[in-house]
GROMACS .gro file of C-alpha atoms in nm:
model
  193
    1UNK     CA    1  -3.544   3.542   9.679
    2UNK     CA    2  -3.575   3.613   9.312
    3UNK     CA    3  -3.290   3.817   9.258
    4UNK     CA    4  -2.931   3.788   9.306
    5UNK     CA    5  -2.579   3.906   9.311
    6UNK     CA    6  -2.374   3.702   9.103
    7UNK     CA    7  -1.997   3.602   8.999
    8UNK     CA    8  -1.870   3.359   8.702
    9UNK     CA    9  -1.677   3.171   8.954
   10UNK     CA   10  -1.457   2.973   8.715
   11UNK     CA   11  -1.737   2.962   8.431
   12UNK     CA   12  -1.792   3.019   8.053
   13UNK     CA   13  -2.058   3.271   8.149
   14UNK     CA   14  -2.007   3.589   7.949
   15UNK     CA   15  -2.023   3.807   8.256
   16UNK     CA   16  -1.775   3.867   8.539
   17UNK     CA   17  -2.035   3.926   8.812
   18UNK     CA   18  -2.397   4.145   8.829
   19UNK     CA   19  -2.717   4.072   8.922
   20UNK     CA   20  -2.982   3.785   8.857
   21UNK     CA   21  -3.334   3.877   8.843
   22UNK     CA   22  -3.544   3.550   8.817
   23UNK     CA   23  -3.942   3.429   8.796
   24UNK     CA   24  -3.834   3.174   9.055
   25UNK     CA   25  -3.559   3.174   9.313
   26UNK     CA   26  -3.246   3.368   9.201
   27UNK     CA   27  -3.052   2.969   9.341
   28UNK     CA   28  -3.247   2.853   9.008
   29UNK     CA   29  -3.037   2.971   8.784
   30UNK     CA   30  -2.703   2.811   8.863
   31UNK     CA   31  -2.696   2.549   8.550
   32UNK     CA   32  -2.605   2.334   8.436
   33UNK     CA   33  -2.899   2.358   8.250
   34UNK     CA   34  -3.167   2.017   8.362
   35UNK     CA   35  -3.496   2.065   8.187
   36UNK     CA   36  -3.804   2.132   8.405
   37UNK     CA   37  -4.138   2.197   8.273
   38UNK     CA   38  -4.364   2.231   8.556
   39UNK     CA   39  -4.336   2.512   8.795
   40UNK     CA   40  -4.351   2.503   9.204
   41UNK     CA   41  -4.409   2.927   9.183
   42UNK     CA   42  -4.709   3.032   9.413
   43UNK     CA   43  -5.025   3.125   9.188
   44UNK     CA   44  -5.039   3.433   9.436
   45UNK     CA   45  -4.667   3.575   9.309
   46UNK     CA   46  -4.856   3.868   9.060
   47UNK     CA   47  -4.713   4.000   8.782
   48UNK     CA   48  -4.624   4.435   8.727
   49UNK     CA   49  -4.813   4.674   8.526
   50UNK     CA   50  -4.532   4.867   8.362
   51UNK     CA   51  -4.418   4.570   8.196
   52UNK     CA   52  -4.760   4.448   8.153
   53UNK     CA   53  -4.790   4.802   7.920
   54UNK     CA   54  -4.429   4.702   7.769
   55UNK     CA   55  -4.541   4.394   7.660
   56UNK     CA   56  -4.916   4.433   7.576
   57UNK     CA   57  -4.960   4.097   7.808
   58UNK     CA   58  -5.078   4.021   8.192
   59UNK     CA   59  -4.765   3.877   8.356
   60UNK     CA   60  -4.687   3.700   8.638
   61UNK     CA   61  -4.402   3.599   8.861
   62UNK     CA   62  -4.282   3.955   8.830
   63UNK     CA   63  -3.889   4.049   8.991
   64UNK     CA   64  -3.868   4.409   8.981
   65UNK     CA   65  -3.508   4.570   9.099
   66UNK     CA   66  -3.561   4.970   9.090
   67UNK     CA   67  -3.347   5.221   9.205
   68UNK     CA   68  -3.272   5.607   9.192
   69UNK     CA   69  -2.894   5.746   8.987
   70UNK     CA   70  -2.797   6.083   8.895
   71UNK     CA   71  -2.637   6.045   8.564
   72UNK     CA   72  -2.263   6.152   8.545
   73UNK     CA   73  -2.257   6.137   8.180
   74UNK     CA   74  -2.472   6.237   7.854
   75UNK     CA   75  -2.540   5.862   7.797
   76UNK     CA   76  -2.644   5.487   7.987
   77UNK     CA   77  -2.561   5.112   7.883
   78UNK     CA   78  -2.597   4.860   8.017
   79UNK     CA   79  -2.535   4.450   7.926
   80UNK     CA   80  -2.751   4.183   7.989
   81UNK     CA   81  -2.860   3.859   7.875
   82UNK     CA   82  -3.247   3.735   7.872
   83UNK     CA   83  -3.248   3.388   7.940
   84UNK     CA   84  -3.576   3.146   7.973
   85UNK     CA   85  -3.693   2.825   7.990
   86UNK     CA   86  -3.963   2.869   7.713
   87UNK     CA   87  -3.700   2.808   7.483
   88UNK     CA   88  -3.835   2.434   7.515
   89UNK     CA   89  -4.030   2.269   7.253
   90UNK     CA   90  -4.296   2.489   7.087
   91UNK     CA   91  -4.267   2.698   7.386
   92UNK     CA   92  -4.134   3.042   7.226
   93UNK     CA   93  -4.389   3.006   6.959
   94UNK     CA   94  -4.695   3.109   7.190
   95UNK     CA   95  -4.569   3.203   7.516
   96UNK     CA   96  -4.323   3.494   7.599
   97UNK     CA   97  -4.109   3.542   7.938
   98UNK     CA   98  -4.023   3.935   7.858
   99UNK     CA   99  -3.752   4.164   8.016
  100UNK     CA  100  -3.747   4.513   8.020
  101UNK     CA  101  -3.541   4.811   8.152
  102UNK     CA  102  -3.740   5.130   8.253
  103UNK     CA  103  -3.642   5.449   8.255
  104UNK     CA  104  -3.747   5.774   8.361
  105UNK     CA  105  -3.697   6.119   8.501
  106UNK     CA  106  -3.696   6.093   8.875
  107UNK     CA  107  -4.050   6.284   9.008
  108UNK     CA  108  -4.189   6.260   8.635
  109UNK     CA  109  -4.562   6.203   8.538
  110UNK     CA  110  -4.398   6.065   8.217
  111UNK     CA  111  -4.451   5.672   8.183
  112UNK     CA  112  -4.150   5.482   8.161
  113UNK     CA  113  -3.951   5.426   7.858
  114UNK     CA  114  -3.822   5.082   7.765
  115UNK     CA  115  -3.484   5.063   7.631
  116UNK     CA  116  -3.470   4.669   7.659
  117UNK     CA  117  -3.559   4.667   7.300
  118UNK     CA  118  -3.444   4.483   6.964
  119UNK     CA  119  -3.153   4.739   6.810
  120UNK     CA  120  -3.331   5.028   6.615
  121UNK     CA  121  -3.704   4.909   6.724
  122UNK     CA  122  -3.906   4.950   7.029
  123UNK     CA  123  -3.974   4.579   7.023
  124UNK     CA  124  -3.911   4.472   7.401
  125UNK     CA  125  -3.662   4.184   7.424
  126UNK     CA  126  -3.880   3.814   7.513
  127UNK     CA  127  -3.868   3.471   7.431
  128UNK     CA  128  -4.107   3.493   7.126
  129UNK     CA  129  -3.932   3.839   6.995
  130UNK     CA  130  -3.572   3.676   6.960
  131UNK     CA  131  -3.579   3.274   6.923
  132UNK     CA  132  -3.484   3.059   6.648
  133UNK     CA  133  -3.688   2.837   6.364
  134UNK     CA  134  -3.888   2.542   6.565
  135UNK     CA  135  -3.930   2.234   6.351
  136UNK     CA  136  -4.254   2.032   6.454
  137UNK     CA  137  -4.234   1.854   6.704
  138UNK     CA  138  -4.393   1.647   6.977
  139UNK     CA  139  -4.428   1.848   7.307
  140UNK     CA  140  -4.352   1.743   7.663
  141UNK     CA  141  -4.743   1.621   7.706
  142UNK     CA  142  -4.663   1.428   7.387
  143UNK     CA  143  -4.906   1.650   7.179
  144UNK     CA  144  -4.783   1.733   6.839
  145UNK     CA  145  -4.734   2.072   6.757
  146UNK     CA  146  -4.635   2.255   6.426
  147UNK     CA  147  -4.379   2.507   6.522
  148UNK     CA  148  -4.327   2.820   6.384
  149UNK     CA  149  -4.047   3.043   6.197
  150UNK     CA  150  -3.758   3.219   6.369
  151UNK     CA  151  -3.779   3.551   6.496
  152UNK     CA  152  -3.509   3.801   6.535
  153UNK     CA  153  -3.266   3.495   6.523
  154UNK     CA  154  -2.944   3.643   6.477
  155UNK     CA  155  -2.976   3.797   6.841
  156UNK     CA  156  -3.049   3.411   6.985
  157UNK     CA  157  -2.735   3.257   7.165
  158UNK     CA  158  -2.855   2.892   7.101
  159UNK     CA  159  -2.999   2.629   7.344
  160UNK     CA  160  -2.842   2.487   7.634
  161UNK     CA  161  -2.708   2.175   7.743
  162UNK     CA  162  -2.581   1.986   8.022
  163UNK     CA  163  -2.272   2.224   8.022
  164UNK     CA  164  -2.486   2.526   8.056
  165UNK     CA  165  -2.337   2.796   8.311
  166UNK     CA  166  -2.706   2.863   8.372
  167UNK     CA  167  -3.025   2.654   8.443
  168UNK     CA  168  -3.217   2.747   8.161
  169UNK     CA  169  -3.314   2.627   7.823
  170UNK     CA  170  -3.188   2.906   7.622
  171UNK     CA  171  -3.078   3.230   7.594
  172UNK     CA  172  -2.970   3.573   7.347
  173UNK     CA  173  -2.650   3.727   7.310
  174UNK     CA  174  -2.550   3.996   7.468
  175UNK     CA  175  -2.782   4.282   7.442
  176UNK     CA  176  -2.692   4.636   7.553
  177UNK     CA  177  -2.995   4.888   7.692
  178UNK     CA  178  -2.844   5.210   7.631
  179UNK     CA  179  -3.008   5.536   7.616
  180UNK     CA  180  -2.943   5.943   7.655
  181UNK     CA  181  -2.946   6.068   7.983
  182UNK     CA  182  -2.910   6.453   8.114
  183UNK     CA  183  -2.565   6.464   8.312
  184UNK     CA  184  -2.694   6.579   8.646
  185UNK     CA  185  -3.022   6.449   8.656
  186UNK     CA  186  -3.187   6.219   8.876
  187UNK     CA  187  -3.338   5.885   8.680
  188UNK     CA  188  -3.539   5.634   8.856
  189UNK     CA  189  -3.454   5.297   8.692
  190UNK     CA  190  -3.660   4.970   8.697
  191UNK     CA  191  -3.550   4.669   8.625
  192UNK     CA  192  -3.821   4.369   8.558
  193UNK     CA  193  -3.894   4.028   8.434
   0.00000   0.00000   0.00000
């Protein structure tokens, strides 16, 4: 179960209710935020090739949430925060969890279109696109490591604590995929981290 309906209940999360979509169990994510740096995911859970293309990586631990809509209107939004635990240590300096929100004309031989994205780019929103300066440091294997220089900071929503409405180390503000849409049309829609 790696995705989720969800609802503030009582928190400082910046969302009413929506939907989790997780690289572990969706029950993961209810913080506060307690540091864990080893992962009990199944080797076997493979990762998707759309936002393998997105990202120019080989994932894995895909969620994927798709789903059909005939646009009522010229034009789509939609909020959402990307949150990740390789806002740890050195983590967002060489490793990326990614997030992106597909888009296309329902039936279409088109590939999708991403508009997860940094504002005016096509850069798809991950933890090594948006994260902030990392100092050196020493690592949770106690190796040293030399950090690296913050990227697309002023998107970054800071690390979390122990008060953390979520379980995970960090997270960005909230980001808006928004796009043009036909009013009328059917769009298929995929959702994936």
């Amino acid at each position: 179960q790696s995705f989720a309906y969800f609802n503030r209940n009582g928190s400082s999360f910046p969302f009413e209710e929506g939907v989790v979509l997780a690289t572990s169990t969706a029950q993961t994510a209810i913080g506060p935020f307690v540091s864990k740096l080893t992962s009990d995911d199944s080797p076997l859970w493979l990762g998707d090739n759309d936002l393998d293309r997105i990202v120019n990586s080989h994932s894995v631990n895909a969620t994927a949430l798709e789903f059909d809509f005939v646009a009522a209107t010229n034009s789509l939004a939609f909020n959402y925060i990307f949150a990740s635990n390789e806002y740890q240590y050195d983590y967002s300096c060489q490793y990326s969890d990614a997030f992106a929100f597909l888009i296309k004309e329902k039936g279409s031989p088109d590939e999708y279109r991403n508009i997860a994205v940094l504002p005016n780019t096509t850069t798809p929103v991950s933890s090594i696109s948006i994260h902030p300066k990392i100092d050196p440091g020493t690592g949770a294997n106690g190796n040293a490591y030399t950090g690296c220089a913050a990227s697309n900071e002023n998107y970054f929503n800071g690390i979390n604590g122990s008060n953390s409405p979520t379980n995970y180390a960090g997270q960005t503000k909230v980001m808006t995929a928004q796009t043009d849409v036909i009013a009328g049309k059917t769009y298929h829609i995929k959702l994936v981290i």
